[in-house]
Coordinates of C-alpha atoms and ligand atoms in Angstrom, one line a residue:
X272 CA 0.0 0.1 -0.1
X273 CA 1.6 3.5 -1.1
X274 CA -0.6 5.1 1.5
X275 CA -3.0 4.8 4.5
X276 CA -4.2 8.5 4.2
X277 CA -3.8 11.7 1.8
X278 CA -1.7 14.7 3.0
X279 CA -4.8 16.7 3.4
X280 CA -6.7 14.6 6.0
X281 CA -5.0 13.9 9.2
X282 CA -6.2 16.0 12.0
X283 CA -5.3 16.2 15.9
X284 CA -7.9 13.5 16.8
X285 CA -6.0 11.1 14.7
X286 CA -3.0 11.4 17.1
X287 CA -1.2 8.4 18.0
X288 CA -1.9 6.5 14.6
X289 CA 0.9 4.9 12.7
X290 CA 0.2 6.2 9.0
X291 CA 1.9 5.8 5.5
X292 CA 1.8 8.9 3.2
X293 CA 2.7 9.3 -0.3
X294 CA 3.4 12.8 -2.0
X295 CA 5.9 15.6 -3.4
X296 CA 8.3 17.4 -1.4
X297 CA 7.0 21.1 -1.3
X298 CA 9.7 22.3 1.1
X299 CA 12.8 21.1 3.3
X300 CA 13.7 23.1 6.3
X301 CA 16.4 22.4 8.7
X302 CA 16.3 23.8 12.3
X303 CA 18.9 22.9 15.0
X304 CA 18.5 19.1 14.9
X305 CA 15.4 18.8 13.2
X306 CA 14.4 18.6 9.6
X307 CA 11.2 19.5 8.5
X308 CA 9.8 18.4 5.1
X309 CA 6.2 19.9 4.0
X310 CA 4.8 16.8 1.9
X311 CA 2.1 17.7 -0.7
X312 CA -0.4 15.9 -2.9
X313 CA -4.0 16.9 -4.5
X314 CA -5.3 16.9 -1.0
X315 CA -3.2 19.2 1.0
X316 CA 0.0 19.5 2.7
X317 CA 1.3 17.6 5.9
X318 CA 4.5 18.2 7.9
X319 CA 6.9 15.6 8.4
X320 CA 9.7 15.6 11.1
X321 CA 12.9 14.1 11.6
X322 CA 15.0 14.2 14.5
X323 CA 18.8 14.1 14.5
X324 CA 18.9 12.9 18.2
X325 CA 16.5 9.9 17.9
X326 CA 17.6 8.8 14.4
X327 CA 20.5 10.4 12.9
X328 CA 20.6 8.1 10.0
X329 CA 17.0 8.9 8.9
X330 CA 17.6 12.5 9.4
X331 CA 20.9 12.6 7.2
X332 CA 18.5 10.7 4.6
X333 CA 16.1 13.4 4.9
X334 CA 18.5 16.2 4.6
X335 CA 19.5 14.9 1.2
X336 CA 16.2 15.4 -0.2
X337 CA 15.3 18.2 -2.7
X338 CA 12.3 19.7 -3.9
X339 CA 9.9 17.8 -5.7
X340 CA 11.1 14.5 -4.9
X341 CA 8.3 11.8 -4.6
X342 CA 8.4 10.3 -1.1
X343 CA 6.9 7.5 0.7
X344 CA 6.8 8.0 4.4
X345 CA 5.8 5.8 7.6
X346 CA 5.6 7.4 10.9
X347 CA 3.1 8.6 13.9
X348 CA 0.8 11.4 14.0
X349 CA 1.6 13.6 16.8
X350 CA 0.7 17.0 17.9
X351 CA 2.5 20.0 16.6
X352 CA 4.6 22.5 19.0
X353 CA 4.0 25.4 17.2
X354 CA 0.5 25.0 15.3
X355 CA -0.1 26.9 11.9
X356 CA -4.0 27.7 11.8
X357 CA -3.6 28.4 8.0
X358 CA -3.3 24.7 7.2
X359 CA -6.1 22.2 8.0
X360 CA -3.4 19.9 9.0
X361 CA -1.8 22.7 10.8
X362 CA -2.2 20.8 14.3
X363 CA -0.4 18.0 13.6
X364 CA 2.9 16.4 12.0
X365 CA 4.2 13.0 11.3
X366 CA 7.5 11.8 13.0
X367 CA 8.9 9.8 10.3
X368 CA 10.2 6.1 10.9
X369 CA 10.6 4.9 7.5
X370 CA 11.6 7.1 4.4
X371 CA 11.4 5.8 0.8
X372 CA 12.4 7.9 -2.0
X373 CA 9.9 6.8 -5.0
X374 CA 11.6 9.2 -7.3
X375 CA 14.1 12.1 -7.5
X376 CA 13.3 15.4 -9.3
X377 CA 14.9 17.8 -10.7
X378 CA 15.0 21.5 -9.2
X379 CA 11.7 22.7 -11.0
X380 CA 12.2 25.8 -13.4
X381 CA 10.0 27.9 -11.1
X382 CA 8.7 27.6 -7.4
X383 CA 5.4 25.6 -7.2
X384 CA 3.9 28.2 -4.6
X385 CA 0.8 30.3 -4.9
X386 CA 3.2 33.3 -5.8
X387 CA 5.4 31.6 -8.4
X388 CA 8.4 33.2 -9.9
X389 CA 7.8 31.4 -13.1
X390 CA 7.0 33.7 -16.3
X391 CA 3.6 32.6 -18.6
X392 CA 5.7 30.9 -21.3
X393 CA 7.9 28.9 -18.6
X394 CA 4.6 27.7 -16.8
X395 CA 2.9 26.8 -20.2
X396 CA 6.0 25.0 -21.2
X397 CA 6.2 22.8 -17.9
X398 CA 2.3 23.0 -17.6
X399 CA 2.7 19.4 -15.5
X400 CA 4.7 21.5 -12.8
X401 CA 2.4 24.5 -13.1
X402 CA -0.5 22.3 -12.5
X403 CA 0.9 21.0 -9.3
X404 CA 0.0 24.6 -7.8
X405 CA -3.0 24.8 -5.8
X406 CA -4.5 27.8 -7.6
X407 CA -4.3 26.4 -10.7
X408 CA -5.7 22.8 -9.8
X409 CA -8.4 24.5 -7.9
X410 CA -9.4 25.8 -11.3
X411 CA -9.7 22.4 -12.7
X412 CA -11.6 21.3 -9.8
X413 CA -14.2 24.1 -10.4
X414 CA -14.5 23.1 -13.8
X415 CA -15.0 19.4 -12.8
X416 CA -17.7 20.4 -10.6
X417 CA -19.2 22.8 -13.2
X418 CA -19.5 20.0 -15.7
X419 CA -20.9 17.7 -13.2
X420 CA -23.8 20.1 -12.3
X421 CA -24.6 20.6 -15.7
X422 CA -24.8 17.2 -16.5
X423 CA -27.2 16.5 -13.3
X424 CA -29.5 19.5 -14.2
X425 CA -29.9 18.9 -18.0
X426 CA -30.3 14.7 -17.1
X427 CA -33.0 16.0 -14.6
X428 CA -34.8 17.9 -17.4
X429 CA -34.7 14.9 -19.9
X430 CA -31.5 15.9 -21.7
X431 CA -29.6 13.2 -23.6
X432 CA -26.0 13.6 -23.8
X433 CA -24.9 12.5 -27.3
X434 CA -21.4 12.6 -28.9
X435 CA -21.0 13.8 -32.5
X436 CA -18.1 13.1 -34.7
X437 CA -15.0 15.4 -35.0
X438 CA -13.9 14.8 -38.4
X439 CA -16.7 16.5 -40.2
X440 CA -17.4 18.8 -43.0
X441 CA -17.5 22.6 -42.7
X442 CA -19.9 23.7 -39.9
X443 CA -19.9 27.4 -40.4
X444 CA -19.7 29.6 -37.2
X445 CA -18.2 32.5 -38.9
X446 CA -14.5 31.6 -38.4
X447 CA -12.1 29.7 -40.6
X448 CA -11.9 25.9 -40.6
X449 CA -9.3 23.7 -39.1
X450 CA -9.0 20.9 -42.0
X451 CA -7.7 17.6 -42.0
X452 CA -6.1 15.7 -45.0
X453 CA -8.0 12.3 -45.6
X454 CA -5.1 9.7 -47.0
X455 CA -8.1 7.4 -47.9
X456 CA -9.7 10.2 -50.1
X457 CA -6.7 11.9 -51.7
X458 CA -7.1 15.7 -52.4
X459 CA -10.2 15.4 -50.0
X460 CA -10.2 17.1 -46.4
X461 CA -12.3 16.7 -43.1
X462 CA -12.9 20.0 -41.4
X463 CA -13.2 19.8 -37.5
X464 CA -16.3 21.3 -36.2
X465 CA -16.9 25.0 -35.4
X466 CA -19.6 23.8 -33.4
X467 CA -21.7 20.7 -33.7
X468 CA -24.7 22.8 -35.1
X469 CA -25.9 21.1 -37.9
X470 CA -25.6 17.5 -36.4
X471 CA -27.8 18.5 -33.2
X472 CA -30.2 20.1 -35.6
X473 CA -30.2 16.5 -37.4
X474 CA -30.8 15.0 -33.7
X475 CA -33.9 17.0 -33.6
X476 CA -35.2 15.9 -36.8
X477 CA -34.2 12.3 -35.8
X478 CA -36.7 12.8 -32.8
X479 CA -34.0 13.0 -30.1
X480 CA -36.0 16.1 -28.5
X481 CA -33.6 17.2 -26.2
X482 CA -30.0 17.0 -26.8
X483 CA -26.8 18.1 -25.0
X484 CA -23.0 17.8 -25.3
X485 CA -20.1 19.0 -23.4
X486 CA -18.0 19.1 -26.6
X487 CA -14.8 20.5 -28.2
X488 CA -15.1 23.1 -31.0
X489 CA -12.4 24.4 -33.3
X490 CA -12.0 27.8 -34.9
X491 CA -9.0 29.1 -36.7
X492 CA -9.0 32.4 -35.6
X493 CA -6.9 35.3 -34.0
X494 CA -6.3 34.9 -30.5
X495 CA -7.1 36.9 -27.2
X496 CA -7.0 36.2 -23.6
X497 CA -10.8 34.7 -24.0
X498 CA -10.4 32.6 -27.0
X499 CA -8.1 29.5 -27.9
X500 CA -8.2 27.6 -31.3
X501 CA -9.9 24.6 -29.3
X502 CA -12.4 25.4 -26.7
X503 CA -15.3 23.6 -25.1
X504 CA -19.0 24.1 -25.4
X505 CA -22.1 22.9 -23.4
X506 CA -24.2 22.5 -26.5
X507 CA -27.8 22.2 -26.3
X508 CA -30.9 21.8 -28.6
X509 CA -34.5 21.3 -28.0
X510 CA -37.5 20.3 -30.2
X511 CA -41.2 22.0 -30.1
X512 CA -40.1 25.1 -28.2
X513 CA -39.9 28.7 -28.8
X514 CA -37.4 31.5 -27.6
X515 CA -39.2 31.8 -24.3
X516 CA -39.0 28.0 -23.4
X517 CA -35.4 27.9 -24.2
X518 CA -34.8 30.9 -22.0
X519 CA -36.6 29.6 -19.0
X520 CA -34.8 26.0 -19.2
X521 CA -31.3 27.8 -19.3
X522 CA -32.1 30.6 -17.1
X523 CA -32.8 27.7 -14.4
X524 CA -29.4 26.2 -15.6
X525 CA -27.5 29.3 -14.8
X526 CA -29.3 29.7 -11.5
X527 CA -28.6 26.1 -10.4
X528 CA -24.8 26.5 -11.5
X529 CA -24.5 29.7 -9.6
X530 CA -26.1 28.3 -6.4
X531 CA -24.3 24.9 -6.4
X532 CA -20.9 25.7 -8.0
X533 CA -20.4 29.4 -7.0
X534 CA -22.6 29.4 -3.7
X535 CA -24.4 32.7 -5.4
X536 CA -28.5 32.8 -5.0
X537 CA -29.5 34.8 -8.2
X538 CA -33.1 35.0 -6.7
X539 CA -36.5 34.0 -8.1
X540 CA -36.6 36.9 -10.6
X541 CA -35.9 36.4 -14.3
X542 CA -33.0 37.8 -15.8
X543 CA -33.3 41.2 -17.4
X544 CA -34.1 41.1 -21.3
X545 CA -32.6 44.0 -23.7
X546 CA -33.0 44.1 -27.1
X547 CA -29.8 44.4 -29.2
X548 CA -30.8 47.6 -30.3
X549 CA -31.1 49.1 -26.9
X550 CA -27.8 47.7 -25.6
X551 CA -26.2 49.3 -28.3
X552 CA -27.8 52.6 -27.7
X553 CA -27.4 52.6 -23.9
X554 CA -23.8 50.8 -23.7
X555 CA -22.3 50.6 -27.4
X556 CA -22.0 46.8 -26.9
X557 CA -24.0 43.6 -27.4
X558 CA -22.6 42.4 -24.2
X559 CA -22.7 45.0 -21.7
X560 CA -21.5 45.0 -18.3
X561 CA -24.4 45.8 -16.3
X562 CA -22.6 45.7 -13.0
X563 CA -22.7 49.4 -12.9
X564 CA -24.3 52.4 -14.6
X565 CA -22.6 55.0 -16.5
X566 CA -25.2 54.5 -19.3
X567 CA -24.6 56.6 -22.8
X568 CA -26.4 60.1 -23.1
X569 CA -26.9 61.1 -26.6
X570 CA -25.9 64.7 -27.2
X571 CA -26.4 65.5 -30.5
X572 CA -29.3 68.0 -29.6
X573 CA -27.3 69.5 -27.2
X574 CA -23.8 69.9 -28.7
X575 CA -24.4 69.9 -32.5
X576 CA -24.9 73.2 -33.9
X577 CA -25.0 75.0 -30.6
X578 CA -21.7 76.2 -30.6
X579 CA -18.8 76.8 -32.7
X580 CA -17.0 73.5 -32.3
X581 CA -16.5 72.0 -35.8
X582 CA -16.0 68.5 -34.9
X583 CA -19.3 68.2 -32.9
X584 CA -20.9 70.3 -35.8
X585 CA -19.8 67.7 -38.4
X586 CA -20.6 64.7 -36.1
X587 CA -23.0 61.9 -36.9
X588 CA -23.1 60.9 -33.3
X589 CA -22.1 62.4 -30.1
X590 CA -22.3 60.8 -26.9
X591 CA -21.4 61.1 -23.2
X592 CA -20.8 59.3 -19.9
X593 CA -20.7 60.8 -16.6
X594 CA -18.0 59.5 -14.1
X595 CA -19.1 60.1 -10.6
X596 CA -16.4 61.9 -8.2
X597 CA -13.8 62.3 -11.1
X598 CA -13.9 66.2 -11.5
X599 CA -10.7 65.9 -9.3
X600 CA -9.0 64.4 -12.3
X601 CA -5.5 66.0 -12.8
X602 CA -4.4 67.2 -16.5
X603 CA -2.1 64.2 -16.4
X604 CA -4.9 61.9 -15.7
X605 CA -7.2 63.4 -18.4
X606 CA -4.3 63.2 -21.1
X607 CA -4.0 59.6 -20.2
X608 CA -7.8 59.0 -21.1
X609 CA -7.2 60.8 -24.3
X610 CA -4.5 58.7 -25.2
X611 CA -6.5 55.6 -24.5
X612 CA -9.2 56.7 -26.8
X613 CA -6.7 57.6 -29.2
X614 CA -4.8 54.4 -29.1
X615 CA -4.9 52.5 -32.2
X616 CA -7.2 49.4 -30.7
X617 CA -9.8 52.2 -29.7
X618 CA -9.3 54.6 -32.5
X619 CA -11.1 57.7 -31.7
X620 CA -9.8 61.1 -32.7
X621 CA -9.9 62.8 -29.4
X622 CA -11.9 63.2 -26.0
X623 CA -13.9 66.2 -25.0
X624 CA -14.4 66.7 -21.2
X625 CA -16.4 68.6 -18.8
X626 CA -15.9 69.0 -14.8
X627 CA -18.9 69.9 -12.7
X628 CA -17.2 72.1 -10.2
X629 CA -18.5 72.4 -6.4
X630 CA -20.3 75.6 -7.2
X631 CA -22.3 73.7 -10.0
X632 CA -20.7 75.5 -12.6
X633 CA -19.2 73.6 -15.8
X634 CA -15.7 73.7 -16.9
X635 CA -14.7 72.0 -20.0
X636 CA -12.0 71.4 -22.9
X637 CA -14.6 73.1 -25.3
X638 CA -15.7 76.2 -23.1
X639 CA -14.6 78.8 -25.8
X640 CA -17.0 77.2 -28.3
X641 CA -19.8 77.1 -26.3
X642 CA -21.9 79.4 -24.1
X643 CA -22.4 78.9 -20.1
X644 CA -26.0 78.0 -21.2
X645 CA -25.5 75.3 -23.3
X646 CA -23.0 73.9 -20.9
X647 CA -25.6 74.1 -18.2
X648 CA -28.1 72.2 -20.5
X649 CA -25.1 69.6 -21.3
X650 CA -25.1 69.1 -17.0
X651 CA -28.9 68.7 -17.0
X652 CA -28.9 66.5 -19.7
X653 CA -26.2 64.2 -18.3
X654 CA -27.9 64.4 -14.8
X655 CA -24.5 65.4 -13.6
X656 CA -23.7 66.6 -9.9
X657 CA -20.9 68.6 -8.7
X658 CA -17.9 66.6 -8.6
X659 CA -18.7 64.6 -11.6
X660 CA -16.4 64.3 -14.8
X661 CA -18.6 64.1 -18.2
X662 CA -16.6 62.2 -20.9
X663 CA -17.6 62.9 -24.5
X664 CA -16.8 61.2 -27.8
X665 CA -18.1 62.0 -31.1
X666 CA -17.7 60.5 -34.7
X667 CA -18.8 60.1 -38.2
X668 CA -20.2 56.8 -38.0
X669 CA -22.6 56.3 -34.9
X670 CA -22.0 52.4 -34.2
X671 CA -18.0 52.9 -34.5
X672 CA -18.3 55.7 -32.0
X673 CA -20.4 54.0 -29.4
X674 CA -18.1 51.0 -29.5
X675 CA -15.3 53.4 -28.7
X676 CA -17.3 54.8 -25.9
X677 CA -18.1 51.5 -24.5
X678 CA -14.4 50.9 -24.0
X679 CA -13.9 54.4 -22.1
X680 CA -17.0 53.1 -19.9
X681 CA -15.4 49.9 -19.1
X682 CA -12.4 51.6 -18.4
X683 CA -13.8 54.2 -16.2
X684 CA -15.9 51.2 -14.4
X685 CA -12.8 49.6 -13.6
X686 CA -10.9 52.8 -12.5
X687 CA -14.0 53.4 -10.1
X688 CA -13.8 49.7 -8.7
X689 CA -17.2 49.0 -10.1
X690 CA -16.3 45.9 -11.7
X691 CA -16.2 43.7 -8.8
X692 CA -15.4 39.8 -9.6
X693 CA -17.6 38.6 -7.0
X694 CA -20.7 40.4 -8.2
X695 CA -22.6 38.8 -11.1
X696 CA -25.0 40.7 -13.4
X697 CA -26.7 38.5 -16.0
X698 CA -28.9 39.4 -18.9
X699 CA -30.3 38.1 -22.2
X700 CA -29.6 40.2 -25.2
X701 CA -32.5 39.7 -27.8
X702 CA -33.8 40.6 -31.1
X703 CA -30.6 40.4 -32.8
X704 CA -30.3 41.8 -36.6
X705 CA -30.4 38.6 -38.7
X706 CA -27.5 39.7 -41.1
X707 CA -24.9 42.2 -40.7
X708 CA -23.2 43.6 -43.8
X709 CA -19.1 42.8 -44.5
X710 CA -17.2 45.5 -46.2
X711 CA -14.4 42.9 -46.6
X712 CA -16.7 40.4 -48.4
X713 CA -19.2 42.8 -49.8
X714 CA -22.0 41.2 -49.0
X715 CA -24.5 40.4 -46.1
X716 CA -23.3 37.8 -43.2
X717 CA -25.4 35.8 -40.9
X718 CA -24.9 37.6 -37.6
X719 CA -25.5 34.4 -35.4
X720 CA -25.2 31.5 -38.1
X721 CA -27.1 30.8 -41.2
X722 CA -29.7 28.3 -39.7
X723 CA -31.0 31.0 -37.3
X724 CA -34.7 31.7 -38.1
X725 CA -35.7 35.2 -38.7
X726 CA -38.8 36.8 -36.6
X727 CA -41.8 35.6 -38.2
X728 CA -43.2 38.9 -38.6
X729 CA -40.0 40.0 -40.6
X730 CA -40.0 37.2 -42.9
X731 CA -41.9 39.4 -45.8
X732 CA -38.9 41.8 -45.4
X733 CA -36.5 39.0 -46.6
X734 CA -37.3 40.1 -50.0
X735 CA -37.6 44.0 -49.8
X736 CA -35.0 44.9 -46.9
X737 CA -33.2 41.8 -45.7
X738 CA -30.8 44.2 -43.5
X739 CA -33.7 45.5 -41.4
X740 CA -34.6 41.7 -40.4
X741 CA -34.5 40.8 -36.7
X742 CA -33.7 37.2 -35.6
X743 CA -35.1 35.0 -33.2
X744 CA -31.7 34.8 -31.4
X745 CA -30.5 35.5 -27.9
X746 CA -27.3 35.5 -25.8
X747 CA -26.7 35.3 -22.3
X748 CA -24.3 37.8 -20.9
X749 CA -22.7 37.8 -17.4
X750 CA -20.4 40.7 -16.4
X751 CA -19.8 42.1 -20.0
X752 CA -18.9 38.5 -21.2
X753 CA -20.9 36.4 -23.8
X754 CA -21.4 33.3 -22.0
X755 CA -23.9 31.6 -24.1
X756 CA -25.8 32.2 -27.6
X757 CA -28.4 30.7 -29.7
X758 CA -31.4 30.9 -31.6
X759 CA -34.8 29.1 -32.9
X760 CA -33.8 27.6 -36.2
X761 CA -35.1 27.4 -39.8
X762 CA -37.0 24.1 -40.0
X763 CA -38.3 24.5 -43.5
X764 CA -36.2 23.6 -46.5
X765 CA -37.5 26.4 -48.7
X766 CA -36.8 29.3 -46.0
X767 CA -33.5 27.9 -45.6
X768 CA -32.5 28.2 -49.2
X769 CA -33.8 31.6 -49.3
X770 CA -31.5 32.5 -46.6
X771 CA -28.6 30.8 -48.3
X772 CA -29.5 32.8 -51.3
X773 CA -29.3 36.1 -49.4
X774 CA -26.0 34.8 -48.0
X775 CA -24.7 34.8 -51.5
X776 CA -24.7 31.1 -51.9
X777 CA -25.8 29.8 -55.4
X778 CA -28.6 26.9 -55.2
X779 CA -25.4 24.5 -56.3
X780 CA -23.1 25.8 -53.4
X781 CA -26.0 25.6 -51.0
X782 CA -26.8 22.1 -52.0
X783 CA -23.2 20.8 -52.0
X784 CA -22.7 22.3 -48.7
X785 CA -25.6 21.8 -46.8
X786 CA -27.6 19.7 -48.9
X787 CA -27.8 17.0 -46.0
X788 CA -29.6 19.5 -43.9
X789 CA -32.2 21.0 -46.3
X790 CA -33.2 17.3 -47.5
X791 CA -33.6 16.3 -43.9
X792 CA -36.1 18.9 -43.5
X793 CA -38.0 17.5 -46.1
X794 CA -38.5 14.4 -44.0
X795 CA -40.3 16.0 -41.3
X796 CA -38.3 18.6 -39.1
X797 CA -39.8 19.7 -35.7
X798 CA -39.7 23.2 -35.1
X799 CA -36.5 23.5 -32.9
X800 CA -33.8 25.9 -31.3
X801 CA -31.0 25.8 -28.8
X802 CA -28.0 27.4 -27.6
X803 CA -24.4 26.8 -26.6
X804 CA -22.7 28.0 -23.6
X805 CA -18.8 28.8 -23.6
X806 CA -17.8 26.4 -21.0
X807 CA -14.1 27.9 -20.4
X808 CA -15.3 31.2 -20.2
X809 CA -18.3 30.4 -17.9
X810 CA -15.8 28.7 -15.5
X811 CA -13.2 31.5 -15.5
X812 CA -16.1 34.0 -14.3
X813 CA -16.7 31.6 -11.7
X814 CA -13.0 31.4 -10.9
X815 CA -12.7 35.3 -11.2
X816 CA -10.0 35.1 -13.9
X817 CA -9.6 37.2 -17.0
X818 CA -8.2 34.5 -19.1
X819 CA -9.6 31.0 -20.0
X820 CA -6.2 29.5 -20.2
X821 CA -6.3 29.0 -16.5
X822 CA -9.1 26.9 -16.4
X823 CA -7.9 24.5 -19.3
X824 CA -5.4 21.8 -18.3
X825 CA -3.3 22.3 -21.6
X826 CA -3.9 25.5 -23.3
X827 CA -2.4 27.0 -26.0
X828 CA -0.3 30.2 -26.3
X829 CA -1.5 33.4 -28.2
X830 CA 0.1 32.0 -31.5
X831 CA -1.8 28.9 -31.4
X832 CA 0.9 26.8 -30.2
X833 CA 1.2 24.1 -27.6
X834 CA 4.7 25.0 -26.1
X835 CA 4.9 22.0 -24.3
X836 CA 4.2 19.6 -27.1
X837 CA 5.9 21.9 -29.6
X838 CA 2.9 21.5 -31.8
X839 CA 2.2 22.3 -34.6
X840 CA 5.5 21.1 -36.1
X841 CA 6.4 20.0 -39.7
X842 CA 5.8 16.3 -40.5
X843 CA 8.0 13.7 -42.4
X844 CA 8.1 14.2 -46.1
X845 CA 6.5 10.5 -46.3
X846 CA 3.6 11.5 -44.4
X847 CA 2.8 14.3 -46.9
X848 CA 3.4 11.9 -49.8
X849 CA 1.1 9.5 -48.4
X850 CA -1.8 12.3 -48.4
X851 CA -0.3 13.7 -51.5
X852 CA 0.4 17.0 -50.5
X853 CA 2.9 19.2 -51.6
X854 CA 4.1 22.0 -49.9
X855 CA 4.5 25.5 -51.7
X856 CA 8.0 26.5 -51.9
X857 CA 8.9 29.4 -50.1
X858 CA 10.9 32.3 -51.9
Ligands
LIG21 N1 -23.7 26.6 -32.5 C1 -23.8 28.3 -32.0 C2 -22.3 28.7 -31.6 O1 -21.6 27.8 -31.5 C3 -24.9 28.0 -30.8 C4 -26.4 27.8 -31.1 O2 -26.8 28.7 -32.0 O3 -26.9 27.0 -30.6 O4 -22.2 29.9 -31.3

């Protein structure tokens, strides 16, 4: 037997017992004639003690042991002289009588402590060592608990977990596909699923009624902190449902997860629902962070044409936010904000500000262009109080300017400490536009995906004004993060063909790529709809982390590389030949 107990479970009530423990050496300390070793496993840390006086030989052996050695020890549980109330096992120690080194270890390249000295790249290269750290391990435990509760809940509601294949054809979700060459079909390629979208719809045609799957999805797109080339979805689909039915079930799932996994009671009230248009108008984002206010106020009437300021007089949109208690900002702080909005990622031309002074008068960076009356109207319109700082952006494209103002709002929210990671604010964003125009492709693109149903009342507009059609699509947003999204689907082959046509597919292209789905719809497709949660994002929100990498056991870096496995990597010429693939010559 390698062990009788784990390193996390012995207490004072076990004093006197003879036990065997196995684990890794966290730390070795020599004090006078005593040697102390902290032994660690997944469950905790237990202090081992070796005494020079009572067993010089054993103590000698212990003194040769280094960090991360794997040990097995036998000994007696005793009360500790100086107790450590920060450790659950802090009242006891093991007086060791037998010591066996199960494996030696090289000195790890970084310290395996809460505050490690290892940089990101190094920790990724030695991820198996990073995973020994308690903080990282905790995230995986949280993820496990989360998945378990998802399964419990959905099972209790009659959902079946069904696996779908990984080697498939293209499943468009708006990203680039990862493709896999087929040796048995030279010149042909599989695509890895961007999501199981079409397959889960086929499962509905097959009568499965309620499906879910915790599933890997693959999208070849540029990476950010909350994106990985492979990520996990909780993918769900239901038959004979309308939008409200889906919202009801998944709101209940979300509340269940918050309660059982995060210990947060979100109450009985349904989540707020806002239309996409309202979100854009009030927050400049389709995933507004509702933990704080600072809503946009449109200022076109107040500032356009009411003074000599040319920038505002030419603007298509002027909007402001009001930051409480920020009128005290120094010139330098205001310059920082200006530099922020002017940075290439944000791209605004400049920032106008107005301070509401203690006496209620307004002092702004555009004073010379406006009368005190106009500035007073500005103050009223913004409902600003003495001490407030009004920040204003303008531009010739309303949507772009709103997005810039959204970034400024989020920055001010963070600065004012209004984005508390232990506070959760959830909402549904509904009534998304069906399409968005792509300048790059010079065509309408599906805003969600091509299988999303238009609002029934908007169907006639598909012929006359498709850009104005709204979709039966919804996103769940938590703290400014889109945690899930879905839609009611088209279940009619004719309507689906029409949407492909609007999206620029010829009937032949649509048939070649999606014939299987449109044909299936001809064999009795039930009305259906669903959604998918981004599991990594959701768990990282629960863990209070900004990056999803920390909740993934073996993540990729920003360049999509696995630095531990050194992938992707070139393959042998013989493999390429077998696949009949020739690489283009580099100049
Ligand atoms: N397949 C969609 C996605 O990956 C989710 C859905 O519509 O159910 O975003």
